[in-house]
PDB file of C-alpha atoms in Angstrom:
ATOM      1  CA  MET A 120      36.473 -15.077   7.778  1.00  0.00           C
ATOM      2  CA  ASN A 121      37.698 -11.559   7.087  1.00  0.00           C
ATOM      3  CA  THR A 122      34.501  -9.548   7.256  1.00  0.00           C
ATOM      4  CA  THR A 123      33.101  -6.553   9.100  1.00  0.00           C
ATOM      5  CA  LEU A 124      31.381  -7.321  12.392  1.00  0.00           C
ATOM      6  CA  TRP A 125      27.596  -7.060  12.286  1.00  0.00           C
ATOM      7  CA  HIS A 126      26.234  -5.198  15.316  1.00  0.00           C
ATOM      8  CA  ILE A 127      22.493  -5.698  15.759  1.00  0.00           C
ATOM      9  CA  LEU A 128      20.521  -3.251  17.885  1.00  0.00           C
ATOM     10  CA  GLY A 129      17.165  -4.738  18.842  1.00  0.00           C
ATOM     11  CA  ALA A 130      16.587  -8.408  19.612  1.00  0.00           C
ATOM     12  CA  GLY A 131      12.962  -8.402  18.497  1.00  0.00           C
ATOM     13  CA  SER A 132      11.545 -10.681  15.850  1.00  0.00           C
ATOM     14  CA  LEU A 133      13.276  -9.347  12.725  1.00  0.00           C
ATOM     15  CA  GLY A 134      16.515  -8.444  14.496  1.00  0.00           C
ATOM     16  CA  SER A 135      16.709 -11.972  15.891  1.00  0.00           C
ATOM     17  CA  LEU A 136      15.843 -13.468  12.509  1.00  0.00           C
ATOM     18  CA  TRP A 137      18.698 -11.598  10.816  1.00  0.00           C
ATOM     19  CA  ALA A 138      21.145 -12.345  13.661  1.00  0.00           C
ATOM     20  CA  THR A 139      20.552 -16.088  13.715  1.00  0.00           C
ATOM     21  CA  ARG A 140      20.832 -16.470   9.948  1.00  0.00           C
ATOM     22  CA  LEU A 141      24.023 -14.410   9.756  1.00  0.00           C
ATOM     23  CA  VAL A 142      25.659 -16.418  12.552  1.00  0.00           C
ATOM     24  CA  ARG A 143      24.485 -19.726  11.092  1.00  0.00           C
ATOM     25  CA  ALA A 144      26.362 -18.747   7.924  1.00  0.00           C
ATOM     26  CA  GLY A 145      29.562 -18.204   9.902  1.00  0.00           C
ATOM     27  CA  LEU A 146      29.438 -14.401   9.902  1.00  0.00           C
ATOM     28  CA  PRO A 147      30.479 -12.425  13.007  1.00  0.00           C
ATOM     29  CA  VAL A 148      27.565 -10.859  14.916  1.00  0.00           C
ATOM     30  CA  ARG A 149      27.267  -8.900  18.137  1.00  0.00           C
ATOM     31  CA  LEU A 150      23.882  -8.260  19.740  1.00  0.00           C
ATOM     32  CA  ILE A 151      23.426  -4.925  21.504  1.00  0.00           C
ATOM     33  CA  LEU A 152      21.013  -5.171  24.428  1.00  0.00           C
ATOM     34  CA  ARG A 153      19.488  -2.377  26.457  1.00  0.00           C
ATOM     35  CA  ASP A 154      21.173  -2.892  29.826  1.00  0.00           C
ATOM     36  CA  ALA A 155      22.815  -5.379  32.195  1.00  0.00           C
ATOM     37  CA  THR A 156      19.454  -6.830  33.195  1.00  0.00           C
ATOM     38  CA  ARG A 157      18.631  -7.764  29.602  1.00  0.00           C
ATOM     39  CA  LEU A 158      22.168  -9.062  29.105  1.00  0.00           C
ATOM     40  CA  GLY A 159      21.735 -11.310  32.146  1.00  0.00           C
ATOM     41  CA  ALA A 160      18.377 -12.564  30.881  1.00  0.00           C
ATOM     42  CA  TYR A 161      19.968 -13.357  27.528  1.00  0.00           C
ATOM     43  CA  ALA A 162      22.852 -15.220  29.171  1.00  0.00           C
ATOM     44  CA  SER A 163      20.421 -17.352  31.162  1.00  0.00           C
ATOM     45  CA  LYS A 164      18.715 -18.364  27.921  1.00  0.00           C
ATOM     46  CA  GLY A 165      21.988 -19.560  26.450  1.00  0.00           C
ATOM     47  CA  GLY A 166      21.614 -17.656  23.202  1.00  0.00           C
ATOM     48  CA  LEU A 167      19.084 -16.854  20.495  1.00  0.00           C
ATOM     49  CA  THR A 168      16.769 -19.602  19.268  1.00  0.00           C
ATOM     50  CA  LEU A 169      15.503 -19.820  15.686  1.00  0.00           C
ATOM     51  CA  SER A 170      12.489 -22.002  14.853  1.00  0.00           C
ATOM     52  CA  GLU A 171      12.271 -22.802  11.164  1.00  0.00           C
ATOM     53  CA  HIS A 172      10.453 -25.628   9.343  1.00  0.00           C
ATOM     54  CA  GLY A 173       9.652 -27.244  12.683  1.00  0.00           C
ATOM     55  CA  GLN A 174      13.306 -27.309  13.791  1.00  0.00           C
ATOM     56  CA  ARG A 175      14.710 -25.297  16.703  1.00  0.00           C
ATOM     57  CA  LEU A 176      18.318 -24.131  16.709  1.00  0.00           C
ATOM     58  CA  THR A 177      19.897 -22.195  19.596  1.00  0.00           C
ATOM     59  CA  LEU A 178      22.945 -20.095  18.756  1.00  0.00           C
ATOM     60  CA  ASP A 179      25.205 -18.626  21.427  1.00  0.00           C
ATOM     61  CA  ILE A 180      25.668 -15.208  19.835  1.00  0.00           C
ATOM     62  CA  ALA A 181      27.970 -12.763  21.599  1.00  0.00           C
ATOM     63  CA  ALA A 182      26.101  -9.866  23.216  1.00  0.00           C
ATOM     64  CA  GLN A 183      26.843  -6.575  24.934  1.00  0.00           C
ATOM     65  CA  THR A 184      24.996  -3.561  26.292  1.00  0.00           C
ATOM     66  CA  VAL A 185      24.684  -0.133  24.678  1.00  0.00           C
ATOM     67  CA  ASP A 186      27.301   1.096  27.192  1.00  0.00           C
ATOM     68  CA  ASP A 187      30.021  -1.146  25.762  1.00  0.00           C
ATOM     69  CA  ASP A 188      32.869   0.752  24.086  1.00  0.00           C
ATOM     70  CA  GLU A 189      33.432  -1.515  21.075  1.00  0.00           C
ATOM     71  CA  PRO A 190      33.500   0.623  17.895  1.00  0.00           C
ATOM     72  CA  ILE A 191      30.719   0.023  15.372  1.00  0.00           C
ATOM     73  CA  GLN A 192      31.211  -0.019  11.611  1.00  0.00           C
ATOM     74  CA  ARG A 193      28.022  -1.773  10.475  1.00  0.00           C
ATOM     75  CA  LEU A 194      24.810  -1.597  12.496  1.00  0.00           C
ATOM     76  CA  LEU A 195      21.423  -3.162  11.863  1.00  0.00           C
ATOM     77  CA  VAL A 196      18.814  -1.071  13.699  1.00  0.00           C
ATOM     78  CA  ALA A 197      15.924  -3.477  14.197  1.00  0.00           C
ATOM     79  CA  CYS A 198      13.906  -1.819  16.957  1.00  0.00           C
ATOM     80  CA  LYS A 199      10.422  -0.324  16.621  1.00  0.00           C
ATOM     81  CA  ALA A 200      10.054   2.940  14.707  1.00  0.00           C
ATOM     82  CA  TYR A 201       9.238   4.930  17.864  1.00  0.00           C
ATOM     83  CA  ASP A 202      12.414   3.648  19.580  1.00  0.00           C
ATOM     84  CA  ALA A 203      14.832   4.044  16.666  1.00  0.00           C
ATOM     85  CA  GLU A 204      16.019   7.617  17.228  1.00  0.00           C
ATOM     86  CA  ARG A 205      16.520   7.189  20.972  1.00  0.00           C
ATOM     87  CA  ALA A 206      18.253   3.827  20.475  1.00  0.00           C
ATOM     88  CA  VAL A 207      20.701   5.160  17.889  1.00  0.00           C
ATOM     89  CA  ALA A 208      21.413   8.216  20.053  1.00  0.00           C
ATOM     90  CA  SER A 209      22.428   5.863  22.874  1.00  0.00           C
ATOM     91  CA  ILE A 210      25.175   4.254  20.776  1.00  0.00           C
ATOM     92  CA  ALA A 211      26.085   7.188  18.490  1.00  0.00           C
ATOM     93  CA  PRO A 212      29.455   7.817  20.207  1.00  0.00           C
ATOM     94  CA  ARG A 213      30.505   4.292  19.236  1.00  0.00           C
ATOM     95  CA  LEU A 214      29.907   4.790  15.506  1.00  0.00           C
ATOM     96  CA  ARG A 215      33.042   5.061  13.436  1.00  0.00           C
ATOM     97  CA  PRO A 216      33.215   7.819  10.797  1.00  0.00           C
ATOM     98  CA  GLY A 217      31.620   6.426   7.667  1.00  0.00           C
ATOM     99  CA  ALA A 218      29.786   3.688   9.568  1.00  0.00           C
ATOM    100  CA  GLU A 219      26.813   2.084   7.816  1.00  0.00           C
ATOM    101  CA  LEU A 220      23.383   1.814   9.433  1.00  0.00           C
ATOM    102  CA  LEU A 221      20.663  -0.476   8.079  1.00  0.00           C
ATOM    103  CA  LEU A 222      17.304   0.902   9.204  1.00  0.00           C
ATOM    104  CA  LEU A 223      14.696  -1.854   9.438  1.00  0.00           C
ATOM    105  CA  GLN A 224      11.635   0.090  10.645  1.00  0.00           C
ATOM    106  CA  ASN A 225       7.983   0.039   9.654  1.00  0.00           C
ATOM    107  CA  GLY A 226       6.401   3.110   8.129  1.00  0.00           C
ATOM    108  CA  LEU A 227       8.168   6.380   7.406  1.00  0.00           C
ATOM    109  CA  GLY A 228       9.537   9.213   9.485  1.00  0.00           C
ATOM    110  CA  SER A 229      11.928   7.427  11.827  1.00  0.00           C
ATOM    111  CA  GLN A 230      14.494   6.858   9.069  1.00  0.00           C
ATOM    112  CA  ASP A 231      14.950  10.553   8.338  1.00  0.00           C
ATOM    113  CA  ALA A 232      15.127  11.333  12.064  1.00  0.00           C
ATOM    114  CA  VAL A 233      17.931   8.798  12.555  1.00  0.00           C
ATOM    115  CA  ALA A 234      19.806   9.995   9.461  1.00  0.00           C
ATOM    116  CA  ALA A 235      19.713  13.588  10.743  1.00  0.00           C
ATOM    117  CA  LEU A 236      21.009  12.432  14.132  1.00  0.00           C
ATOM    118  CA  VAL A 237      24.132  10.735  12.722  1.00  0.00           C
ATOM    119  CA  PRO A 238      25.111  12.681   9.578  1.00  0.00           C
ATOM    120  CA  GLN A 239      28.614  11.175   9.559  1.00  0.00           C
ATOM    121  CA  THR A 240      27.167   7.726   8.744  1.00  0.00           C
ATOM    122  CA  ARG A 241      25.621   6.152   5.663  1.00  0.00           C
ATOM    123  CA  CYS A 242      21.999   5.232   6.362  1.00  0.00           C
ATOM    124  CA  LEU A 243      20.522   2.455   4.245  1.00  0.00           C
ATOM    125  CA  PHE A 244      16.768   1.943   4.316  1.00  0.00           C
ATOM    126  CA  VAL A 245      15.360  -1.600   4.397  1.00  0.00           C
ATOM    127  CA  SER A 246      11.837  -2.616   3.386  1.00  0.00           C
ATOM    128  CA  SER A 247      11.039  -6.163   4.506  1.00  0.00           C
ATOM    129  CA  THR A 248       8.089  -8.452   3.873  1.00  0.00           C
ATOM    130  CA  GLU A 249       9.496 -11.370   5.868  1.00  0.00           C
ATOM    131  CA  GLY A 250       7.314 -12.794   8.615  1.00  0.00           C
ATOM    132  CA  ALA A 251       8.606 -13.596  12.091  1.00  0.00           C
ATOM    133  CA  PHE A 252       7.357 -13.510  15.672  1.00  0.00           C
ATOM    134  CA  ARG A 253       8.749 -14.201  19.118  1.00  0.00           C
ATOM    135  CA  ASP A 254       7.268 -17.258  20.829  1.00  0.00           C
ATOM    136  CA  GLU A 255       9.252 -16.481  23.989  1.00  0.00           C
ATOM    137  CA  ASP A 256      12.046 -14.186  25.123  1.00  0.00           C
ATOM    138  CA  PHE A 257      15.094 -14.472  22.835  1.00  0.00           C
ATOM    139  CA  SER A 258      13.331 -16.992  20.606  1.00  0.00           C
ATOM    140  CA  VAL A 259      12.050 -16.235  17.097  1.00  0.00           C
ATOM    141  CA  VAL A 260       9.821 -18.217  14.758  1.00  0.00           C
ATOM    142  CA  PHE A 261      10.345 -17.739  11.022  1.00  0.00           C
ATOM    143  CA  ALA A 262       6.694 -17.421  10.037  1.00  0.00           C
ATOM    144  CA  GLY A 263       6.717 -16.621   6.355  1.00  0.00           C
ATOM    145  CA  ASN A 264       8.959 -16.270   3.358  1.00  0.00           C
ATOM    146  CA  GLY A 265       9.322 -12.740   2.123  1.00  0.00           C
ATOM    147  CA  PHE A 266      11.869 -10.362   0.693  1.00  0.00           C
ATOM    148  CA  ASN A 267      14.115  -7.486   1.700  1.00  0.00           C
ATOM    149  CA  TRP A 268      14.785  -4.430  -0.432  1.00  0.00           C
ATOM    150  CA  LEU A 269      17.724  -2.249   0.538  1.00  0.00           C
ATOM    151  CA  GLY A 270      18.532   1.176  -0.798  1.00  0.00           C
ATOM    152  CA  ASP A 271      20.189   4.509  -0.241  1.00  0.00           C
ATOM    153  CA  ALA A 272      17.867   7.515  -0.340  1.00  0.00           C
ATOM    154  CA  GLN A 273      20.870   9.519  -1.556  1.00  0.00           C
ATOM    155  CA  ASN A 274      21.155   7.204  -4.598  1.00  0.00           C
ATOM    156  CA  GLY A 275      24.513   5.769  -3.591  1.00  0.00           C
ATOM    157  CA  ALA A 276      25.938   2.570  -5.041  1.00  0.00           C
ATOM    158  CA  ALA A 277      25.177  -0.880  -3.648  1.00  0.00           C
ATOM    159  CA  PRO A 278      27.642  -1.952  -0.930  1.00  0.00           C
ATOM    160  CA  VAL A 279      30.019  -4.799  -1.665  1.00  0.00           C
ATOM    161  CA  TRP A 280      28.916  -6.803   1.393  1.00  0.00           C
ATOM    162  CA  LEU A 281      25.484  -7.700  -0.026  1.00  0.00           C
ATOM    163  CA  ASN A 282      26.964 -11.103  -0.875  1.00  0.00           C
ATOM    164  CA  GLU A 283      27.010 -11.787   2.882  1.00  0.00           C
ATOM    165  CA  LEU A 284      23.207 -11.638   2.876  1.00  0.00           C
ATOM    166  CA  SER A 285      23.190 -14.205   0.072  1.00  0.00           C
ATOM    167  CA  LEU A 286      25.520 -16.410   2.116  1.00  0.00           C
ATOM    168  CA  ALA A 287      23.140 -16.129   5.080  1.00  0.00           C
ATOM    169  CA  GLY A 288      20.089 -17.017   2.996  1.00  0.00           C
ATOM    170  CA  ILE A 289      18.515 -13.571   3.504  1.00  0.00           C
ATOM    171  CA  PRO A 290      16.558 -12.843   0.294  1.00  0.00           C
ATOM    172  CA  HIS A 291      17.346  -9.336  -0.853  1.00  0.00           C
ATOM    173  CA  GLN A 292      17.744  -6.916  -3.702  1.00  0.00           C
ATOM    174  CA  TRP A 293      19.375  -3.509  -3.994  1.00  0.00           C
ATOM    175  CA  SER A 294      16.737  -0.943  -4.922  1.00  0.00           C
ATOM    176  CA  SER A 295      17.522   2.318  -6.681  1.00  0.00           C
ATOM    177  CA  ASN A 296      14.043   3.549  -5.673  1.00  0.00           C
ATOM    178  CA  ILE A 297      13.866   2.475  -2.044  1.00  0.00           C
ATOM    179  CA  LEU A 298      11.457   5.300  -1.132  1.00  0.00           C
ATOM    180  CA  ASP A 299       8.940   3.865  -3.622  1.00  0.00           C
ATOM    181  CA  ARG A 300       9.254   0.529  -1.809  1.00  0.00           C
ATOM    182  CA  LEU A 301       8.809   2.122   1.612  1.00  0.00           C
ATOM    183  CA  TRP A 302       5.811   4.202   0.510  1.00  0.00           C
ATOM    184  CA  ARG A 303       4.230   1.118  -1.073  1.00  0.00           C
ATOM    185  CA  LYS A 304       4.610  -0.920   2.104  1.00  0.00           C
ATOM    186  CA  LEU A 305       3.344   2.051   4.131  1.00  0.00           C
ATOM    187  CA  ALA A 306       0.207   2.163   1.974  1.00  0.00           C
ATOM    188  CA  LEU A 307      -0.349  -1.600   2.330  1.00  0.00           C
ATOM    189  CA  ASN A 308      -0.039  -1.349   6.106  1.00  0.00           C
ATOM    190  CA  CYS A 309      -2.429   1.617   6.252  1.00  0.00           C
ATOM    191  CA  ALA A 310      -5.027  -0.207   4.152  1.00  0.00           C
ATOM    192  CA  ILE A 311      -4.966  -3.339   6.307  1.00  0.00           C
ATOM    193  CA  ASN A 312      -3.628  -2.913   9.845  1.00  0.00           C
ATOM    194  CA  PRO A 313      -5.975  -0.237  11.269  1.00  0.00           C
ATOM    195  CA  LEU A 314      -9.110  -2.026  10.046  1.00  0.00           C
ATOM    196  CA  THR A 315      -8.043  -5.317  11.619  1.00  0.00           C
ATOM    197  CA  VAL A 316      -7.780  -3.516  14.952  1.00  0.00           C
ATOM    198  CA  LEU A 317     -11.080  -1.658  14.620  1.00  0.00           C
ATOM    199  CA  HIS A 318     -12.953  -4.792  13.464  1.00  0.00           C
ATOM    200  CA  ASP A 319     -11.052  -7.095  15.854  1.00  0.00           C
ATOM    201  CA  CYS A 320     -10.329  -9.563  13.089  1.00  0.00           C
ATOM    202  CA  ARG A 321      -7.774 -11.539  11.129  1.00  0.00           C
ATOM    203  CA  ASN A 322      -6.532 -10.145   7.840  1.00  0.00           C
ATOM    204  CA  GLY A 323      -8.772 -12.404   5.779  1.00  0.00           C
ATOM    205  CA  ASP A 324     -11.930 -11.109   7.458  1.00  0.00           C
ATOM    206  CA  LEU A 325     -11.347  -7.741   5.789  1.00  0.00           C
ATOM    207  CA  LEU A 326     -12.829  -9.307   2.644  1.00  0.00           C
ATOM    208  CA  LEU A 327     -16.145  -8.804   4.482  1.00  0.00           C
ATOM    209  CA  HIS A 328     -15.405  -5.068   4.669  1.00  0.00           C
ATOM    210  CA  ARG A 329     -14.504  -4.403   1.044  1.00  0.00           C
ATOM    211  CA  GLU A 330     -16.132  -0.965   0.918  1.00  0.00           C
ATOM    212  CA  GLU A 331     -13.906   0.310   3.716  1.00  0.00           C
ATOM    213  CA  VAL A 332     -10.775  -1.279   2.241  1.00  0.00           C
ATOM    214  CA  ASP A 333     -11.539   0.188  -1.186  1.00  0.00           C
ATOM    215  CA  ALA A 334     -12.216   3.631   0.287  1.00  0.00           C
ATOM    216  CA  LEU A 335      -8.846   3.584   2.049  1.00  0.00           C
ATOM    217  CA  CYS A 336      -7.099   2.435  -1.130  1.00  0.00           C
ATOM    218  CA  ASP A 337      -8.762   5.200  -3.159  1.00  0.00           C
ATOM    219  CA  GLU A 338      -7.459   7.867  -0.814  1.00  0.00           C
ATOM    220  CA  LEU A 339      -4.043   6.252  -0.455  1.00  0.00           C
ATOM    221  CA  VAL A 340      -3.607   6.275  -4.239  1.00  0.00           C
ATOM    222  CA  GLU A 341      -4.461   9.991  -4.302  1.00  0.00           C
ATOM    223  CA  VAL A 342      -2.058  10.733  -1.430  1.00  0.00           C
ATOM    224  CA  LEU A 343       0.784   8.780  -3.049  1.00  0.00           C
ATOM    225  CA  GLN A 344       0.337  10.587  -6.328  1.00  0.00           C
ATOM    226  CA  THR A 345       0.113  13.989  -4.666  1.00  0.00           C
ATOM    227  CA  CYS A 346       3.206  13.318  -2.540  1.00  0.00           C
ATOM    228  CA  GLY A 347       5.310  12.486  -5.587  1.00  0.00           C
ATOM    229  CA  GLN A 348       5.181   8.691  -5.278  1.00  0.00           C
ATOM    230  CA  PRO A 349       3.104   7.667  -8.326  1.00  0.00           C
ATOM    231  CA  GLU A 350       4.951   4.356  -8.787  1.00  0.00           C
ATOM    232  CA  ALA A 351       3.925   3.265  -5.291  1.00  0.00           C
ATOM    233  CA  ALA A 352       0.287   3.863  -6.230  1.00  0.00           C
ATOM    234  CA  VAL A 353       0.174   1.615  -9.298  1.00  0.00           C
ATOM    235  CA  GLY A 354      -2.050  -1.427  -8.760  1.00  0.00           C
ATOM    236  CA  LEU A 355      -2.473  -0.733  -5.038  1.00  0.00           C
ATOM    237  CA  HIS A 356      -6.056  -2.054  -4.841  1.00  0.00           C
ATOM    238  CA  ALA A 357      -5.075  -5.388  -6.392  1.00  0.00           C
ATOM    239  CA  GLU A 358      -2.010  -5.819  -4.194  1.00  0.00           C
ATOM    240  CA  VAL A 359      -3.940  -5.051  -1.007  1.00  0.00           C
ATOM    241  CA  THR A 360      -6.431  -7.754  -1.971  1.00  0.00           C
ATOM    242  CA  ARG A 361      -3.597 -10.189  -2.744  1.00  0.00           C
ATOM    243  CA  VAL A 362      -1.939  -9.549   0.621  1.00  0.00           C
ATOM    244  CA  ILE A 363      -5.240  -9.957   2.482  1.00  0.00           C
ATOM    245  CA  GLN A 364      -5.829 -13.285   0.769  1.00  0.00           C
ATOM    246  CA  ALA A 365      -2.249 -14.505   1.153  1.00  0.00           C
ATOM    247  CA  THR A 366      -2.205 -13.676   4.879  1.00  0.00           C
ATOM    248  CA  ALA A 367      -5.865 -14.462   5.555  1.00  0.00           C
ATOM    249  CA  ALA A 368      -5.186 -16.535   8.684  1.00  0.00           C
ATOM    250  CA  ASN A 369      -2.755 -14.012  10.173  1.00  0.00           C
ATOM    251  CA  TYR A 370      -3.318 -11.181  12.615  1.00  0.00           C
ATOM    252  CA  SER A 371      -1.658  -7.929  11.541  1.00  0.00           C
ATOM    253  CA  SER A 372       1.313  -6.607  13.495  1.00  0.00           C
ATOM    254  CA  MET A 373      -0.770  -3.688  14.758  1.00  0.00           C
ATOM    255  CA  TYR A 374      -3.515  -6.073  15.905  1.00  0.00           C
ATOM    256  CA  GLN A 375      -0.918  -8.116  17.811  1.00  0.00           C
ATOM    257  CA  ASP A 376       0.530  -4.992  19.419  1.00  0.00           C
ATOM    258  CA  VAL A 377      -2.896  -3.903  20.662  1.00  0.00           C
ATOM    259  CA  ALA A 378      -3.854  -7.412  21.812  1.00  0.00           C
ATOM    260  CA  GLN A 379      -0.645  -7.653  23.852  1.00  0.00           C
ATOM    261  CA  GLY A 380      -0.974  -4.164  25.314  1.00  0.00           C
ATOM    262  CA  ARG A 381       2.001  -2.742  23.403  1.00  0.00           C
ATOM    263  CA  ARG A 382       2.473   0.651  21.834  1.00  0.00           C
ATOM    264  CA  THR A 383       1.651   0.684  18.106  1.00  0.00           C
ATOM    265  CA  GLU A 384       3.491   2.443  15.285  1.00  0.00           C
ATOM    266  CA  ILE A 385       0.440   4.540  14.363  1.00  0.00           C
ATOM    267  CA  SER A 386       2.476   7.762  14.124  1.00  0.00           C
ATOM    268  CA  TYR A 387       4.742   6.237  11.468  1.00  0.00           C
ATOM    269  CA  LEU A 388       1.874   4.660   9.511  1.00  0.00           C
ATOM    270  CA  LEU A 389      -1.449   6.507   9.435  1.00  0.00           C
ATOM    271  CA  GLY A 390       0.125   9.488  11.165  1.00  0.00           C
ATOM    272  CA  HIS A 391       2.776   9.894   8.484  1.00  0.00           C
ATOM    273  CA  VAL A 392       0.281   9.477   5.642  1.00  0.00           C
ATOM    274  CA  CYS A 393      -2.203  11.969   7.077  1.00  0.00           C
ATOM    275  CA  THR A 394       0.516  14.524   7.872  1.00  0.00           C
ATOM    276  CA  SER A 395       2.045  14.192   4.396  1.00  0.00           C
ATOM    277  CA  ALA A 396      -1.377  14.580   2.777  1.00  0.00           C
ATOM    278  CA  ARG A 397      -2.041  17.761   4.745  1.00  0.00           C
ATOM    279  CA  GLN A 398       1.380  19.200   3.893  1.00  0.00           C
ATOM    280  CA  HIS A 399       0.723  18.616   0.185  1.00  0.00           C
ATOM    281  CA  GLY A 400      -2.826  19.998   0.290  1.00  0.00           C
ATOM    282  CA  CYS A 401      -4.386  16.592  -0.355  1.00  0.00           C
ATOM    283  CA  HIS A 402      -7.859  16.073   1.097  1.00  0.00           C
ATOM    284  CA  ALA A 403      -8.010  12.654   2.826  1.00  0.00           C
ATOM    285  CA  PRO A 404     -11.141  12.614   4.993  1.00  0.00           C
ATOM    286  CA  TYR A 405     -11.499   8.842   5.304  1.00  0.00           C
ATOM    287  CA  LEU A 406      -7.866   8.266   6.266  1.00  0.00           C
ATOM    288  CA  ASN A 407      -8.168  10.979   8.903  1.00  0.00           C
ATOM    289  CA  ARG A 408     -11.414   9.498  10.224  1.00  0.00           C
ATOM    290  CA  ILE A 409      -9.877   6.019  10.528  1.00  0.00           C
ATOM    291  CA  ARG A 410      -6.890   7.554  12.298  1.00  0.00           C
ATOM    292  CA  GLU A 411      -9.170   9.334  14.780  1.00  0.00           C
ATOM    293  CA  GLN A 412     -11.142   6.130  15.396  1.00  0.00           C
ATOM    294  CA  LEU A 413      -7.931   4.201  15.976  1.00  0.00           C
ATOM    295  CA  ILE A 414      -6.600   6.842  18.373  1.00  0.00           C
ATOM    296  CA  ALA A 415      -9.847   6.653  20.375  1.00  0.00           C
ATOM    297  CA  HIS A 416      -9.644   2.855  20.351  1.00  0.00           C
ATOM    298  CA  LEU A 417      -6.089   2.919  21.721  1.00  0.00           C
ATOM    299  CA  GLN A 418      -6.878   5.537  24.370  1.00  0.00           C
ATOM    300  CA  ALA A 419      -9.884   3.522  25.549  1.00  0.00           C
ATOM    301  CA  ARG A 420      -7.498   0.637  26.232  1.00  0.00           C
ATOM    302  CA  GLY A 421      -4.967   2.807  28.013  1.00  0.00           C
ATOM    303  CA  LEU A 422      -2.422   2.517  25.205  1.00  0.00           C
ATOM    304  CA  PRO A 423      -0.289   5.354  23.803  1.00  0.00           C
ATOM    305  CA  SER A 424      -1.844   6.952  20.731  1.00  0.00           C
ATOM    306  CA  ASN A 425       1.294   8.607  19.373  1.00  0.00           C
TER     307      ASN A 425
END
């Protein structure tokens, strides 16, 4: 098949989910792993494993380290928001002029930092609602149907290779207002994730804390409107409730990070919202209070709070 090679940086849950589906569809993929140790661990596993509908499929996907010299034309950056800039810097010399980067990070802030780092590339932002988690190293479980919106913050045209995502069964749509999508998802995460950590609960249990959820939504609507994202604010209360109900049995990603002793993406979620509100002169006392409580909670457990 005459197609551009997909390089995938980050073999976490979503990176692995994209990689396995692309390869299953016959598309060429190359995983980029951190170092020789990780490459050896991957080799011993015999490939990436996808669990879907109760079936497990292991795919021997070619892999390399960041130090490899293979040129990169299309790169999916699927690492955590706090790792994105450093990770892209490590492979920047390999990027061809005009290379395309798909940035699949939670929250906001990391995308602009990466774009500024590699101005010779085209950075596409991705907002995903697909659910996946790793049940073991180099093994991903497809946990929930969702969707992927892709867009160019510079309002460029849709790339011709989107049909490859269709071939791979990756649900997607080109969005001419990708920042609205990213701000909307940011608001949803800020209304749900921090409270699940502070109340030590599943998403559905937030229905017992409606006053707090509503207070966060009220301020988030005001922040979105003040920051020039009014479309992202429309119907936010109702959608937060819908997401809580639809994912009632799930633990939020931030809850899982804290439970497993991992760094959270607080700086790119609550941190970004609170900083943006301050820069636009928007008073957001409750959001700031929740952020302070969450920072204290993380510090008490010896976890990074940035």
